[in-house]
mmCIF file of C-alpha atoms in Angstrom:
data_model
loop_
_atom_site.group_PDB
_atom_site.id
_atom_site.type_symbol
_atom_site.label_atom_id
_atom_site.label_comp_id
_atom_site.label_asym_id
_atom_site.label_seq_id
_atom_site.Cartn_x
_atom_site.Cartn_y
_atom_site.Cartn_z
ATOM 1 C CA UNK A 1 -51.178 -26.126 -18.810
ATOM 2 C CA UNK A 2 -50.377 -26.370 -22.195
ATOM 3 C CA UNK A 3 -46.454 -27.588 -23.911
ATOM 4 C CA UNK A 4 -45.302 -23.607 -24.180
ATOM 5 C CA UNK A 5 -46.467 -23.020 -20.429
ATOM 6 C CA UNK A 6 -45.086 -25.903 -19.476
ATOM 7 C CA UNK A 7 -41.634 -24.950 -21.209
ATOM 8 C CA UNK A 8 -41.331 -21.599 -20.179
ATOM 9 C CA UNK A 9 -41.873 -22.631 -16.528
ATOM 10 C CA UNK A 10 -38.686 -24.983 -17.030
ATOM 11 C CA UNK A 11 -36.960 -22.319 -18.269
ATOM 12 C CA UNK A 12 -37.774 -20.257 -15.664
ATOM 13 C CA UNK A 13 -37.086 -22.669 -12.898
ATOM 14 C CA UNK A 14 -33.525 -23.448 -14.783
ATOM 15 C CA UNK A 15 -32.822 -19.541 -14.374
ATOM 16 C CA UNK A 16 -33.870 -19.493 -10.976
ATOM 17 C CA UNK A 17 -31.493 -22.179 -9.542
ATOM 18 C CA UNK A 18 -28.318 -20.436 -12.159
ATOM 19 C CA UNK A 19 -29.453 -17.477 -9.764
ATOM 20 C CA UNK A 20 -29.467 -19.082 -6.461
ATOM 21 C CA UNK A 21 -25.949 -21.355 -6.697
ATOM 22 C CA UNK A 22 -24.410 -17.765 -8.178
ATOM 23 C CA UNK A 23 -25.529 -16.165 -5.154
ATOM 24 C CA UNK A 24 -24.487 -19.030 -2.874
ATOM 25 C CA UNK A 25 -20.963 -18.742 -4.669
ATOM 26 C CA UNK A 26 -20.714 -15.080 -4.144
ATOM 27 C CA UNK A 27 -21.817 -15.238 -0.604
ATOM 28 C CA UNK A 28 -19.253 -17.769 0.197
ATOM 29 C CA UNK A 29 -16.770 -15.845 -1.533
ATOM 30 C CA UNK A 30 -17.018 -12.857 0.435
ATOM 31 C CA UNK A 31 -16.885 -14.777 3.375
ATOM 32 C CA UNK A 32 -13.983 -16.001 2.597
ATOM 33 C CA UNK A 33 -12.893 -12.232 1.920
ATOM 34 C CA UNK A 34 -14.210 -11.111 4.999
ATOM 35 C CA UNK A 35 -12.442 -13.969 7.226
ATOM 36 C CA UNK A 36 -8.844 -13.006 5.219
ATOM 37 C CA UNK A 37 -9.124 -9.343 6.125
ATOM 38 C CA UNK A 38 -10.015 -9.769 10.130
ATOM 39 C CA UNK A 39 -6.739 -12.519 9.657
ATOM 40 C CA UNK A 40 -4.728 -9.437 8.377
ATOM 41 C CA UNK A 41 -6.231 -6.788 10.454
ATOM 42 C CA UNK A 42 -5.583 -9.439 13.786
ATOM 43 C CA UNK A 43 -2.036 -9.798 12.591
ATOM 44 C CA UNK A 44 -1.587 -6.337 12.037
ATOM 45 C CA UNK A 45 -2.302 -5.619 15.435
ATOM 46 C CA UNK A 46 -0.717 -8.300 16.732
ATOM 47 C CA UNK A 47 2.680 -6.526 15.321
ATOM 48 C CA UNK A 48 2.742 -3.772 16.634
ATOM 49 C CA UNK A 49 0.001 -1.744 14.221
ATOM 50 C CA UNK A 50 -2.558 0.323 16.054
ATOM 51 C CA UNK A 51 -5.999 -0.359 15.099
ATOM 52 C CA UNK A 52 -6.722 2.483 13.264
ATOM 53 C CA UNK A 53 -3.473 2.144 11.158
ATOM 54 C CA UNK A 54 -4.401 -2.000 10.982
ATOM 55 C CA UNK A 55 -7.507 -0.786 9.210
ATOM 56 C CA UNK A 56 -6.138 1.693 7.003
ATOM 57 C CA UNK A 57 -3.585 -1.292 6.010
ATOM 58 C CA UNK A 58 -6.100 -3.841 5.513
ATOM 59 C CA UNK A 59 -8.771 -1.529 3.152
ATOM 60 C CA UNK A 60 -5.719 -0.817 1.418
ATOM 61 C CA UNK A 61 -4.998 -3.963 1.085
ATOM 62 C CA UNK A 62 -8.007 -5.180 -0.281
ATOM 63 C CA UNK A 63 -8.736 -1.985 -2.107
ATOM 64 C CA UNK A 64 -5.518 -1.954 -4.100
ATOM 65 C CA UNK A 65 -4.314 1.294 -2.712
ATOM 66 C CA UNK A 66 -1.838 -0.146 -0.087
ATOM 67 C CA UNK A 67 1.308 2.065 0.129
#
């Protein structure tokens, strides 16, 4: 393997890990979304919302079209 091989397999395997820790930060952050709307829809419920109204609410919520 000559120096340019060897250089653009670096730069490859620099890419690949950017890749994989921006897809590990995405997945955690739509965990984190997903755990904050069953929270809303639960409390929703919990006050008196029936579910179908609690999940109207919440995709509203999280969609920006809450009224």
């Amino acid at each position: 393997m000559n120096q340019k091989q060897l250089e653009e397999l670096m730069k490859m395997n620099e890419n690949n890990q950017t890749l994989e820790a921006a897809f590990f930060e995405t997945q955690k952050g739509l965990s984190i979304l997903a755990k904050q709307g069953k929270f809303l829809f639960d409390e929703c419920v919990t006050n008196g919302f029936n579910e179908q109204q609690a999940l109207q609410f919440t995709i509203g919520v999280f969609t920006g079209s809450a009224k």
